[in-house]
Amino acid sequence: MSHLLTIAIDGPAASGKSTVGQRVAQVLDFLYFDTGAMYRAVTLLALERGMDLADAEALGRLAAETPILIEQPADDVQDSRQYTVIVEGRDITWELRHRAVDQNVSQVARHPSVRKELRSQQRKIGEQGEVVMVGRDIGTVVMPDAPLKIYLDASPEERARRRCRDCELRGEDADYETLLDEIRERDQRDSQRPEAPLSVADDAIVLDTDGLSIDEVVRQILELVKQQGWTREEASRNHTQTAP
Ligand code: CDP
């Protein structure tokens, strides 16, 4: 069992991982790291370049050769972003949320060549400790030693409603039935791929968030953190790990 203070949060699309993960990280003063942004970045570039999404070798090369920078938003950025994603000097933060990326990301993420590259970058970040990392395979593959693993779940209907609201807030058209179909399709692809499928780690705590507010889910996770008995001294001792 690792002594690093790390929290792994996994779960299907729109289960609330990002919002909850960021709030928990804020309260604990931990780094918040959303691994989905990396898979989305590779997908966006592949689509822009007209690449064949079945070409595992080319996509693996793209992932290996393209540094993806995920940074704190600059002070003068006034939108609701959680972080800024820069690739080749370009701010692609909002482009990562486009429907075309939603619809294609799980095809890119199924390739072991892509996963291997992104996983090694994610592990380096996890090894520094004091991180809340969210994704699909964090508790099972990326940080199997994380002392606290949460699996956030919710019904497809509830998740489609949440995604609809997100789209509306961004001023985008949203059709509930279409989003529901897309969520079901992505769940299926993510859970059935051979490499690092979406699954619940044996030692994860499953939180069913149907009908729960964000605040309630955050409260439950902070309660679990408290039960770990982590102290600030422990945190600073563990913070002297290798840099990525
Ligand atoms: O925000 P949402 O839950 O819709 O998606 P996301 O977390 O941004 O992840 C987008 C896609 O990336 C997922 O549907 C997976 O196909 C892939 N992904 C993955 O395979 N492994 C991860 N650790 C994170 C994301």
Short mmCIF file of C-alpha atoms and ligand atoms in Angstrom, two decimals:
data_model
loop_
_atom_site.label_atom_id
_atom_site.label_comp_id
_atom_site.label_asym_id
_atom_site.label_seq_id
_atom_site.Cartn_x
_atom_site.Cartn_y
_atom_site.Cartn_z
CA MET A 1 0.00 0.00 0.00
CA SER A 2 1.38 3.39 -1.01
CA HIS A 3 1.83 6.13 1.55
CA LEU A 4 1.28 8.83 -1.04
CA LEU A 5 -1.75 10.97 -0.40
CA THR A 6 -3.65 10.33 -3.57
CA ILE A 7 -7.32 10.04 -4.39
CA ALA A 8 -8.43 8.13 -7.48
CA ILE A 9 -11.89 8.98 -8.79
CA ASP A 10 -13.28 6.89 -11.63
CA GLY A 11 -16.67 6.59 -13.21
CA PRO A 12 -18.63 6.78 -16.45
CA ALA A 13 -19.31 9.88 -18.57
CA ALA A 14 -21.01 12.73 -16.73
CA SER A 15 -21.05 10.98 -13.36
CA GLY A 16 -19.77 14.20 -11.79
CA LYS A 17 -16.09 13.25 -11.50
CA SER A 18 -14.76 16.58 -12.71
CA THR A 19 -16.85 18.90 -10.55
CA VAL A 20 -16.56 16.72 -7.46
CA GLY A 21 -12.86 16.02 -8.02
CA GLN A 22 -12.02 19.67 -8.38
CA ARG A 23 -13.94 20.67 -5.22
CA VAL A 24 -12.33 17.92 -3.15
CA ALA A 25 -8.88 18.97 -4.41
CA GLN A 26 -9.62 22.59 -3.57
CA VAL A 27 -10.64 21.78 -0.01
CA LEU A 28 -7.56 19.61 0.58
CA ASP A 29 -5.23 21.92 -1.35
CA PHE A 30 -4.27 19.00 -3.60
CA LEU A 31 -3.59 19.10 -7.32
CA TYR A 32 -6.66 18.28 -9.41
CA PHE A 33 -5.81 16.28 -12.52
CA ASP A 34 -8.36 15.27 -15.15
CA THR A 35 -6.92 12.48 -17.31
CA GLY A 36 -9.87 12.65 -19.72
CA ALA A 37 -8.48 15.97 -21.00
CA MET A 38 -5.41 14.13 -22.31
CA TYR A 39 -7.46 11.57 -24.26
CA ARG A 40 -9.61 14.39 -25.55
CA ALA A 41 -6.55 16.39 -26.67
CA VAL A 42 -5.16 13.48 -28.71
CA THR A 43 -8.62 12.95 -30.24
CA LEU A 44 -9.02 16.61 -31.19
CA LEU A 45 -5.63 16.68 -32.93
CA ALA A 46 -6.30 13.39 -34.72
CA LEU A 47 -9.64 14.71 -36.01
CA GLU A 48 -8.11 18.01 -37.11
CA ARG A 49 -5.42 16.14 -39.02
CA GLY A 50 -7.91 13.80 -40.66
CA MET A 51 -6.17 10.76 -39.17
CA ASP A 52 -7.63 7.28 -39.28
CA LEU A 53 -8.91 6.63 -35.75
CA ALA A 54 -8.25 2.91 -36.22
CA ASP A 55 -4.54 3.50 -36.86
CA ALA A 56 -3.13 2.57 -33.45
CA GLU A 57 0.48 3.14 -34.41
CA ALA A 58 -0.03 6.65 -35.78
CA LEU A 59 -2.19 7.64 -32.82
CA GLY A 60 0.36 6.27 -30.37
CA ARG A 61 3.04 8.35 -32.11
CA LEU A 62 0.83 11.42 -31.94
CA ALA A 63 0.34 10.90 -28.18
CA ALA A 64 4.09 10.39 -27.66
CA GLU A 65 5.21 13.35 -29.72
CA THR A 66 2.70 15.96 -28.58
CA PRO A 67 3.28 17.54 -25.18
CA ILE A 68 -0.09 18.29 -23.57
CA LEU A 69 0.19 21.05 -20.98
CA ILE A 70 -2.55 21.24 -18.37
CA GLU A 71 -2.21 24.41 -16.32
CA GLN A 72 -3.98 26.60 -13.80
CA PRO A 73 -6.08 29.17 -15.72
CA ALA A 74 -4.39 32.57 -16.04
CA ASP A 75 -5.83 35.28 -13.76
CA ASP A 76 -7.33 37.24 -16.66
CA VAL A 77 -9.31 34.25 -18.00
CA GLN A 78 -12.91 34.86 -16.98
CA ASP A 79 -14.79 31.76 -18.16
CA SER A 80 -15.84 28.74 -16.12
CA ARG A 81 -12.86 26.54 -17.06
CA GLN A 82 -11.27 24.27 -14.43
CA TYR A 83 -7.88 24.32 -16.14
CA THR A 84 -6.26 25.45 -19.36
CA VAL A 85 -5.04 22.92 -21.90
CA ILE A 86 -2.26 24.04 -24.25
CA VAL A 87 -1.04 22.05 -27.21
CA GLU A 88 1.52 23.39 -29.67
CA GLY A 89 1.08 26.85 -28.18
CA ARG A 90 -2.69 26.78 -28.73
CA ASP A 91 -5.36 27.02 -26.02
CA ILE A 92 -7.67 24.08 -26.82
CA THR A 93 -9.54 23.99 -23.50
CA TRP A 94 -13.02 24.50 -24.93
CA GLU A 95 -12.45 22.68 -28.19
CA LEU A 96 -11.95 19.54 -26.09
CA ARG A 97 -15.65 19.73 -25.15
CA HIS A 98 -16.94 19.76 -28.76
CA ARG A 99 -19.42 17.07 -29.69
CA ALA A 100 -17.07 15.61 -32.30
CA VAL A 101 -14.55 14.94 -29.53
CA ASP A 102 -17.26 13.43 -27.27
CA GLN A 103 -18.31 11.16 -30.11
CA ASN A 104 -14.81 9.94 -31.05
CA VAL A 105 -12.72 9.99 -27.89
CA SER A 106 -13.47 6.45 -26.78
CA GLN A 107 -12.31 5.12 -30.15
CA VAL A 108 -8.95 6.79 -29.64
CA ALA A 109 -8.74 5.83 -25.95
CA ARG A 110 -9.13 2.13 -26.70
CA HIS A 111 -5.68 1.86 -28.32
CA PRO A 112 -3.01 0.41 -25.99
CA SER A 113 -0.38 2.52 -27.82
CA VAL A 114 -2.17 5.72 -26.81
CA ARG A 115 -2.94 4.54 -23.27
CA LYS A 116 0.64 3.45 -22.60
CA GLU A 117 1.99 6.90 -23.42
CA LEU A 118 -0.61 8.90 -21.50
CA ARG A 119 -0.54 6.50 -18.55
CA SER A 120 3.18 7.02 -18.01
CA GLN A 121 2.67 10.81 -17.96
CA GLN A 122 -0.24 10.40 -15.52
CA ARG A 123 1.79 8.17 -13.20
CA LYS A 124 4.56 10.75 -12.96
CA ILE A 125 2.00 13.27 -11.76
CA GLY A 126 0.49 10.76 -9.32
CA GLU A 127 3.94 9.95 -7.90
CA GLN A 128 4.21 13.47 -6.54
CA GLY A 129 1.36 12.79 -4.13
CA GLU A 130 -1.32 15.26 -2.96
CA VAL A 131 -3.34 14.74 -6.09
CA VAL A 132 -6.96 14.02 -6.91
CA MET A 133 -6.86 12.23 -10.27
CA VAL A 134 -10.04 11.52 -12.20
CA GLY A 135 -10.68 9.20 -15.15
CA ARG A 136 -11.73 5.66 -16.04
CA ASP A 137 -8.76 3.51 -14.98
CA ILE A 138 -7.09 5.51 -12.21
CA GLY A 139 -7.85 3.15 -9.33
CA THR A 140 -7.41 0.02 -11.42
CA VAL A 141 -4.35 0.79 -13.57
CA VAL A 142 -2.80 4.26 -13.27
CA MET A 143 -2.58 4.44 -9.46
CA PRO A 144 -3.53 0.96 -8.19
CA ASP A 145 -1.86 1.81 -4.85
CA ALA A 146 -3.92 4.94 -4.21
CA PRO A 147 -5.05 4.74 -0.58
CA LEU A 148 -8.49 6.15 -1.39
CA LYS A 149 -10.43 5.09 -4.47
CA ILE A 150 -13.88 6.33 -5.31
CA TYR A 151 -16.12 5.09 -8.10
CA LEU A 152 -18.82 7.64 -8.89
CA ASP A 153 -21.88 6.26 -10.58
CA ALA A 154 -25.29 7.50 -11.72
CA SER A 155 -27.96 6.20 -14.05
CA PRO A 156 -27.58 7.00 -17.77
CA GLU A 157 -30.76 9.11 -17.59
CA GLU A 158 -29.45 11.26 -14.74
CA ARG A 159 -26.11 11.66 -16.52
CA ALA A 160 -27.80 12.66 -19.81
CA ARG A 161 -29.81 15.30 -17.90
CA ARG A 162 -26.57 16.67 -16.39
CA ARG A 163 -24.82 16.75 -19.79
CA CYS A 164 -27.88 18.54 -21.25
CA ARG A 165 -27.63 21.20 -18.56
CA ASP A 166 -23.86 21.61 -19.16
CA CYS A 167 -24.48 22.14 -22.89
CA GLU A 168 -27.27 24.64 -22.25
CA LEU A 169 -25.08 26.59 -19.84
CA ARG A 170 -22.47 26.84 -22.58
CA GLY A 171 -25.17 28.07 -24.98
CA GLU A 172 -25.00 24.93 -27.13
CA ASP A 173 -27.97 23.01 -28.55
CA ALA A 174 -28.73 19.89 -26.54
CA ASP A 175 -31.18 17.10 -27.22
CA TYR A 176 -31.75 14.82 -24.24
CA GLU A 177 -32.45 11.64 -26.25
CA THR A 178 -29.37 12.11 -28.44
CA LEU A 179 -27.15 12.73 -25.43
CA LEU A 180 -28.59 9.67 -23.70
CA ASP A 181 -27.77 7.50 -26.72
CA GLU A 182 -24.24 8.91 -26.89
CA ILE A 183 -23.64 8.33 -23.19
CA ARG A 184 -24.83 4.72 -23.47
CA GLU A 185 -22.62 4.15 -26.49
CA ARG A 186 -19.55 5.64 -24.75
CA ASP A 187 -20.25 3.59 -21.58
CA GLN A 188 -20.33 0.47 -23.67
CA ARG A 189 -17.11 1.27 -25.55
CA ASP A 190 -15.27 2.29 -22.36
CA SER A 191 -16.38 -0.79 -20.42
CA GLN A 192 -15.84 -3.34 -23.13
CA ARG A 193 -12.41 -2.38 -24.46
CA PRO A 194 -9.75 -5.02 -23.72
CA GLU A 195 -7.17 -2.60 -22.26
CA ALA A 196 -7.91 -0.78 -18.98
CA PRO A 197 -11.70 -0.88 -19.32
CA LEU A 198 -13.91 1.23 -17.11
CA SER A 199 -14.44 -0.99 -14.07
CA VAL A 200 -14.71 -0.74 -10.31
CA ALA A 201 -11.43 -1.46 -8.48
CA ASP A 202 -11.84 -4.20 -5.83
CA ASP A 203 -10.99 -1.74 -3.07
CA ALA A 204 -12.98 1.23 -4.43
CA ILE A 205 -15.90 2.79 -2.62
CA VAL A 206 -18.87 3.12 -4.94
CA LEU A 207 -20.99 6.25 -4.56
CA ASP A 208 -24.28 6.21 -6.41
CA THR A 209 -24.93 9.90 -7.05
CA ASP A 210 -28.49 9.68 -8.44
CA GLY A 211 -30.47 12.31 -6.61
CA LEU A 212 -27.44 13.56 -4.65
CA SER A 213 -26.25 17.15 -4.96
CA ILE A 214 -22.60 17.92 -5.74
CA ASP A 215 -22.21 19.26 -2.19
CA GLU A 216 -23.48 16.00 -0.74
CA VAL A 217 -21.09 13.89 -2.82
CA VAL A 218 -18.17 16.15 -1.87
CA ARG A 219 -19.16 15.89 1.79
CA GLN A 220 -19.20 12.10 1.61
CA ILE A 221 -15.75 11.98 0.02
CA LEU A 222 -14.30 14.39 2.58
CA GLU A 223 -15.71 12.16 5.30
CA LEU A 224 -13.86 9.20 3.74
CA VAL A 225 -10.68 11.31 3.62
CA LYS A 226 -11.11 12.06 7.31
CA GLN A 227 -11.36 8.36 8.02
CA GLN A 228 -7.95 7.92 6.35
CA GLY A 229 -6.48 10.07 9.12
CA TRP A 230 -4.17 11.97 6.74
CA THR A 231 -2.23 14.80 8.34
CA ARG A 232 -0.56 17.84 6.83
CA GLU A 233 2.83 16.63 8.12
CA GLU A 234 2.38 13.41 6.21
CA ALA A 235 1.43 15.42 3.15
CA SER A 236 4.55 17.56 3.18
CA ARG A 237 6.79 14.55 3.88
CA ASN A 238 5.35 12.77 0.86
CA HIS A 239 5.54 15.84 -1.33
CA THR A 240 9.28 15.43 -1.87
CA GLN A 241 8.72 12.78 -4.54
CA THR A 242 10.15 12.88 -8.04
CA ALA A 243 9.02 15.62 -10.40
CA PRO A 244 7.30 14.60 -13.63
O1 CDP B 1 -16.22 14.17 -18.84
P1 CDP B 1 -16.59 12.80 -19.33
O2 CDP B 1 -16.81 11.83 -18.23
O3 CDP B 1 -17.65 12.78 -20.37
O4 CDP B 1 -15.34 12.26 -20.13
P2 CDP B 1 -13.81 12.39 -19.80
O5 CDP B 1 -13.52 12.01 -18.39
O6 CDP B 1 -13.31 13.70 -20.31
O7 CDP B 1 -13.21 11.20 -20.71
C1 CDP B 1 -13.41 11.19 -22.10
C2 CDP B 1 -13.08 9.80 -22.63
O8 CDP B 1 -11.68 9.56 -22.48
C3 CDP B 1 -13.77 8.63 -21.94
O9 CDP B 1 -15.03 8.34 -22.49
C4 CDP B 1 -12.77 7.49 -22.19
O10 CDP B 1 -12.97 6.90 -23.45
C5 CDP B 1 -11.43 8.20 -22.19
N1 CDP B 1 -10.72 8.09 -20.91
C6 CDP B 1 -10.06 6.91 -20.64
O11 CDP B 1 -10.13 5.97 -21.42
N2 CDP B 1 -9.31 6.80 -19.51
C7 CDP B 1 -9.22 7.80 -18.63
N3 CDP B 1 -8.44 7.66 -17.54
C8 CDP B 1 -9.92 9.01 -18.85
C9 CDP B 1 -10.68 9.12 -20.01
#
